[in-house]
Short mmCIF file of C-alpha atoms and ligand atoms in Angstrom, two decimals:
data_model
loop_
_atom_site.label_atom_id
_atom_site.label_comp_id
_atom_site.label_asym_id
_atom_site.label_seq_id
_atom_site.Cartn_x
_atom_site.Cartn_y
_atom_site.Cartn_z
CA MET A 1 100.95 54.78 48.93
CA MET A 2 98.09 55.57 46.57
CA ARG A 3 94.99 57.18 48.06
CA SER A 4 91.30 57.19 47.10
CA ALA A 5 89.18 60.13 45.98
CA VAL A 6 85.71 60.68 44.61
CA THR A 7 84.41 63.55 42.46
CA VAL A 8 81.83 66.16 43.47
CA SER A 9 80.15 68.50 41.00
CA LEU A 10 79.11 71.85 42.42
CA LEU A 11 77.94 72.94 38.98
CA PRO A 12 74.37 72.04 37.89
CA GLN A 13 75.21 72.98 34.26
CA ALA A 14 77.63 70.02 34.20
CA SER A 15 74.67 67.66 34.46
CA GLY A 16 75.38 64.46 32.51
CA GLY A 17 79.10 64.81 33.30
CA PRO A 18 81.29 62.16 34.93
CA PHE A 19 80.95 63.22 38.55
CA VAL A 20 79.72 61.00 41.36
CA PHE A 21 78.11 63.38 43.85
CA TRP A 22 75.79 66.22 42.86
CA ASN A 23 73.93 67.15 45.99
CA GLY A 24 76.30 69.72 47.52
CA LEU A 25 79.62 69.42 49.30
CA GLU A 26 78.27 68.46 52.70
CA ASP A 27 76.25 65.53 51.35
CA ALA A 28 79.30 64.41 49.33
CA CYS A 29 81.57 64.58 52.37
CA VAL A 30 79.13 62.57 54.50
CA HIS A 31 78.93 59.79 51.88
CA ALA A 32 82.63 59.84 50.94
CA ALA A 33 83.71 59.58 54.57
CA ALA A 34 81.20 56.83 55.37
CA LEU A 35 82.58 54.74 52.50
CA GLY A 36 86.16 55.34 53.62
CA PHE A 37 87.47 57.63 50.85
CA ASP A 38 90.58 59.66 51.67
CA ALA A 39 89.58 62.72 49.64
CA VAL A 40 87.10 64.54 47.42
CA GLU A 41 87.87 66.08 44.03
CA LEU A 42 85.90 69.27 43.44
CA PHE A 43 84.36 70.69 40.28
CA PRO A 44 83.19 74.23 41.15
CA PRO A 45 81.55 76.75 38.76
CA ASP A 46 84.48 79.12 39.48
CA ALA A 47 86.89 79.99 42.30
CA ALA A 48 84.25 82.10 44.06
CA GLY A 49 82.08 78.97 44.20
CA LEU A 50 84.39 77.57 46.90
CA ASP A 51 84.47 79.19 50.31
CA PRO A 52 87.80 77.91 51.69
CA ALA A 53 86.81 78.35 55.35
CA ARG A 54 83.61 76.34 54.89
CA VAL A 55 85.34 73.68 52.78
CA ARG A 56 88.09 73.30 55.40
CA MET A 57 85.49 72.98 58.15
CA LEU A 58 83.65 70.22 56.25
CA LEU A 59 86.90 68.40 55.46
CA GLN A 60 87.97 68.49 59.08
CA THR A 61 84.59 67.31 60.33
CA HIS A 62 84.66 64.34 57.96
CA GLY A 63 88.40 63.56 58.00
CA LEU A 64 88.85 64.18 54.25
CA ALA A 65 91.36 65.99 52.03
CA VAL A 66 90.85 67.73 48.69
CA ALA A 67 92.52 65.66 45.95
CA ALA A 68 92.27 68.29 43.19
CA VAL A 69 90.07 71.12 41.91
CA GLY A 70 88.85 71.17 38.30
CA SER A 71 88.77 74.33 36.16
CA GLY A 72 86.24 73.03 33.59
CA GLY A 73 83.60 75.49 34.87
CA GLY A 74 85.44 78.11 32.81
CA TRP A 75 84.54 76.15 29.69
CA VAL A 76 81.12 74.85 30.69
CA VAL A 77 79.81 78.19 31.99
CA HIS A 78 81.87 80.85 30.19
CA ARG A 79 83.19 79.07 27.06
CA LEU A 80 86.75 80.15 27.88
CA THR A 81 89.75 78.24 26.52
CA LEU A 82 93.52 78.79 26.55
CA THR A 83 93.68 78.36 22.75
CA HIS A 84 90.74 80.56 21.66
CA ALA A 85 91.35 82.73 18.55
CA ASP A 86 90.42 85.86 20.57
CA ALA A 87 93.28 87.12 22.79
CA ALA A 88 90.80 88.60 25.28
CA VAL A 89 89.13 85.20 25.75
CA ARG A 90 92.54 83.53 26.22
CA ALA A 91 93.47 86.12 28.85
CA ARG A 92 90.20 85.55 30.73
CA ALA A 93 90.80 81.80 30.56
CA ARG A 94 94.23 82.26 32.20
CA GLU A 95 92.78 84.47 34.94
CA PHE A 96 89.99 81.97 35.55
CA ILE A 97 92.51 79.14 35.99
CA ARG A 98 94.84 81.30 38.10
CA SER A 99 92.01 81.92 40.56
CA ILE A 100 91.26 78.17 40.67
CA ILE A 101 94.98 77.51 41.36
CA GLU A 102 94.83 79.96 44.28
CA VAL A 103 91.71 78.56 45.92
CA ALA A 104 92.89 74.97 45.32
CA ALA A 105 96.28 75.72 46.92
CA SER A 106 94.53 77.23 49.94
CA LEU A 107 92.89 73.80 50.32
CA GLY A 108 96.21 71.98 49.84
CA ALA A 109 95.28 70.74 46.37
CA PRO A 110 96.43 71.15 42.76
CA ALA A 111 94.25 72.59 39.97
CA ILE A 112 93.38 70.65 36.80
CA ILE A 113 93.40 71.95 33.22
CA GLY A 114 91.23 69.62 31.13
CA SER A 115 88.54 71.05 28.87
CA MET A 116 89.99 74.58 29.29
CA GLN A 117 92.79 73.60 26.89
CA GLY A 118 90.37 73.89 23.96
CA ARG A 119 91.29 72.74 20.44
CA TRP A 120 92.91 74.05 17.27
CA GLU A 121 90.49 74.87 14.45
CA GLY A 122 89.50 77.54 11.92
CA GLU A 123 92.07 80.33 11.73
CA VAL A 124 94.14 78.83 14.60
CA SER A 125 96.81 76.35 13.47
CA ARG A 126 97.95 73.47 15.65
CA GLU A 127 101.34 75.13 16.00
CA GLN A 128 99.74 78.38 17.15
CA ALA A 129 97.44 76.63 19.61
CA LEU A 130 100.35 74.70 21.12
CA ALA A 131 102.40 77.89 21.46
CA TRP A 132 99.54 79.56 23.37
CA LEU A 133 98.93 76.46 25.48
CA GLY A 134 102.65 76.14 26.27
CA GLU A 135 102.94 79.79 27.37
CA ALA A 136 99.85 79.42 29.55
CA LEU A 137 101.14 76.22 31.19
CA GLU A 138 104.52 77.83 31.88
CA GLU A 139 102.90 80.90 33.45
CA LEU A 140 100.23 79.00 35.39
CA GLY A 141 102.71 76.26 36.36
CA ALA A 142 104.88 78.96 37.96
CA ALA A 143 101.85 80.40 39.80
CA ALA A 144 101.09 76.93 41.20
CA GLN A 145 104.75 76.42 42.16
CA GLU A 146 104.75 79.67 44.17
CA ARG A 147 101.95 78.13 46.21
CA GLY A 148 103.74 74.79 46.60
CA MET A 149 101.51 72.83 44.24
CA PRO A 150 101.97 71.15 40.86
CA LEU A 151 99.62 72.06 38.00
CA LEU A 152 97.77 69.13 36.41
CA TYR A 153 97.30 68.96 32.63
CA GLU A 154 94.96 66.33 31.25
CA PRO A 155 95.20 64.85 27.75
CA LEU A 156 91.65 64.08 26.55
CA ASN A 157 90.26 61.69 23.97
CA ARG A 158 89.92 62.76 20.31
CA TYR A 159 86.25 63.69 20.67
CA GLU A 160 87.11 66.35 23.29
CA THR A 161 90.39 67.85 22.01
CA ASN A 162 92.76 67.61 19.05
CA LEU A 163 95.75 68.96 21.03
CA PHE A 164 97.06 65.97 23.01
CA ASN A 165 95.29 62.62 23.22
CA ARG A 166 98.07 60.31 24.44
CA LEU A 167 100.33 60.37 27.51
CA GLY A 168 103.55 59.75 25.57
CA ASP A 169 103.07 62.73 23.23
CA THR A 170 102.03 64.87 26.18
CA ALA A 171 105.08 63.89 28.22
CA GLN A 172 107.45 64.62 25.36
CA TRP A 173 105.93 68.07 24.85
CA LEU A 174 105.79 68.93 28.57
CA ARG A 175 109.47 68.03 29.00
CA GLN A 176 110.49 70.87 26.73
CA LEU A 177 108.42 73.55 28.52
CA ARG A 178 110.12 75.86 31.00
CA GLY A 179 109.49 75.46 34.73
CA GLY A 180 108.88 71.75 35.02
CA ASN A 181 105.91 72.12 37.37
CA VAL A 182 103.20 70.69 35.13
CA ARG A 183 102.20 67.08 35.74
CA ILE A 184 99.98 64.81 33.68
CA LEU A 185 96.52 63.78 34.76
CA ALA A 186 96.11 60.24 33.41
CA ASP A 187 92.39 59.56 32.88
CA LEU A 188 91.82 55.84 32.29
CA PHE A 189 88.67 56.55 30.25
CA HIS A 190 90.49 58.72 27.72
CA MET A 191 93.42 56.28 27.77
CA ASN A 192 91.11 53.36 26.96
CA ILE A 193 90.18 55.15 23.74
CA GLU A 194 93.62 56.45 22.78
CA GLU A 195 96.45 54.30 24.17
CA ALA A 196 97.71 51.13 22.54
CA ASP A 197 98.94 49.91 25.94
CA PRO A 198 97.80 51.96 28.97
CA ALA A 199 100.31 50.41 31.38
CA ALA A 200 103.24 51.01 29.01
CA SER A 201 102.16 54.61 28.45
CA LEU A 202 102.09 55.24 32.21
CA ILE A 203 105.62 53.88 32.47
CA GLU A 204 106.73 56.06 29.54
CA ALA A 205 105.36 59.20 31.25
CA GLY A 206 106.91 58.04 34.55
CA ALA A 207 107.47 60.76 37.14
CA LEU A 208 105.33 63.18 35.11
CA ILE A 209 102.16 61.37 36.23
CA GLY A 210 100.63 63.63 38.88
CA HIS A 211 97.04 62.44 39.21
CA VAL A 212 94.83 59.58 38.00
CA HIS A 213 91.15 59.57 37.05
CA PHE A 214 90.24 56.03 38.05
CA VAL A 215 87.41 55.08 35.74
CA ASP A 216 86.36 52.14 33.59
CA SER A 217 86.24 51.83 29.78
CA ASN A 218 82.61 53.06 29.60
CA ARG A 219 83.19 55.92 32.06
CA ARG A 220 81.44 54.04 34.80
CA ALA A 221 82.94 53.04 38.17
CA VAL A 222 85.87 50.65 37.86
CA GLY A 223 84.45 47.13 37.71
CA PHE A 224 81.40 48.20 35.67
CA GLY A 225 83.34 48.17 32.36
CA HIS A 226 86.09 46.07 30.79
CA THR A 227 89.40 47.85 31.55
CA GLU A 228 92.00 45.50 32.97
CA ILE A 229 93.11 47.24 36.16
CA PRO A 230 95.94 45.03 37.58
CA PRO A 231 98.55 45.94 34.89
CA ILE A 232 97.66 49.62 35.33
CA VAL A 233 98.15 49.53 39.09
CA ALA A 234 101.37 47.54 38.63
CA ALA A 235 102.63 50.26 36.25
CA LEU A 236 101.70 53.00 38.74
CA ARG A 237 103.63 51.12 41.44
CA GLU A 238 106.59 50.69 39.11
CA ILE A 239 106.85 54.45 38.53
CA GLY A 240 106.47 55.13 42.26
CA TYR A 241 103.13 56.92 41.87
CA ALA A 242 101.90 57.99 45.32
CA GLY A 243 98.97 60.25 44.37
CA TYR A 244 95.23 59.75 44.15
CA LEU A 245 93.07 57.25 42.32
CA SER A 246 90.13 59.59 41.84
CA ALA A 247 86.74 58.37 40.66
CA GLU A 248 85.72 60.73 37.88
CA VAL A 249 82.90 58.44 36.80
CA LEU A 250 79.27 58.66 35.77
CA PRO A 251 76.91 58.43 38.76
CA LEU A 252 75.40 55.17 37.50
CA PRO A 253 73.22 53.44 38.42
CA ASP A 254 73.20 56.05 41.22
CA PRO A 255 75.89 58.05 43.07
CA GLN A 256 75.99 55.82 46.13
CA THR A 257 76.40 52.61 44.10
CA ALA A 258 79.07 54.18 41.86
CA ALA A 259 80.98 55.41 44.91
CA ARG A 260 80.74 52.07 46.71
CA GLN A 261 81.82 50.15 43.61
CA THR A 262 84.79 52.51 43.25
CA ILE A 263 86.06 52.15 46.81
CA GLU A 264 85.72 48.37 46.57
CA SER A 265 87.65 48.37 43.28
CA ILE A 266 90.39 50.57 44.74
CA ARG A 267 90.75 48.30 47.77
CA LYS A 268 90.90 45.24 45.53
CA ALA A 269 93.41 46.88 43.19
CA LEU A 270 95.72 47.98 45.99
CA ASN A 271 95.40 44.84 48.15
CA PRO A 272 94.77 41.91 45.81
CA ALA A 273 93.73 38.77 47.71
C1 LIG B 301 87.89 66.08 32.84
O1 LIG B 301 88.62 65.51 33.87
C2 LIG B 301 87.68 65.15 31.73
O2 LIG B 301 88.07 64.01 31.81
C3 LIG B 301 87.04 65.64 30.51
O3 LIG B 301 86.57 64.56 29.75
C4 LIG B 301 85.94 66.62 30.76
O4 LIG B 301 84.81 65.97 31.20
MN1 LIG B 302 89.23 63.25 33.51
#
């Protein structure tokens, strides 16, 4: 059974980013629960930006779960990436993500590696970048496994990374890493740019799909763009996907409308008339 989630940014520097709620966790929980979402997906500045006791109290009060915790604050605030030419920066990037994995696991959620993957450029070859990324995913995947969680890795569109842009390439590469605890985050916005056939690519990645960013072609709430959702949901059903459809969407025309449009789209997608 797929569940619904909505994103919350706790990071003012991410302004302009694809997150629905921006006015603190409590406000987000009130609105998410009122609309009937199952969970919130959190984008904190860093691990210390989440107080697990307070988050758990808010979740319990509002009957919500945490779907996932993003690590992009490490890029947005500190410019850390796992493929940086400087070994000290790469090491700090790993530690940053490790601490996100720990706080996420304490909330029963997986961590996401998206923008923290970086890109290959300058003195760093693609082969070198992928070797560093692979080692990091093996190490961090094991850290997540110790805490009973998968680790989510997100292929991004070509304007955000030159490492992996498509699910099929990602799946093939992940299958040869050690550990087997890294799952793919399939973001329908990136997929709209990069995939020839989004539904077929989901089927190709199969059991590796661990999370979905449920978003339309223009990065607005599903229904406000032109992505055809029924074949995508049929593909997710076919592969037995039972995770979240999480609205990582622009808060347009305003957070409340984007959230309402999302929950209506999820209900329609999961229970077509
Ligand atoms: C993160 O989930 C993502 O999709 C990237 O485009 C960073 O915004
Ligand atoms: Mn995403």
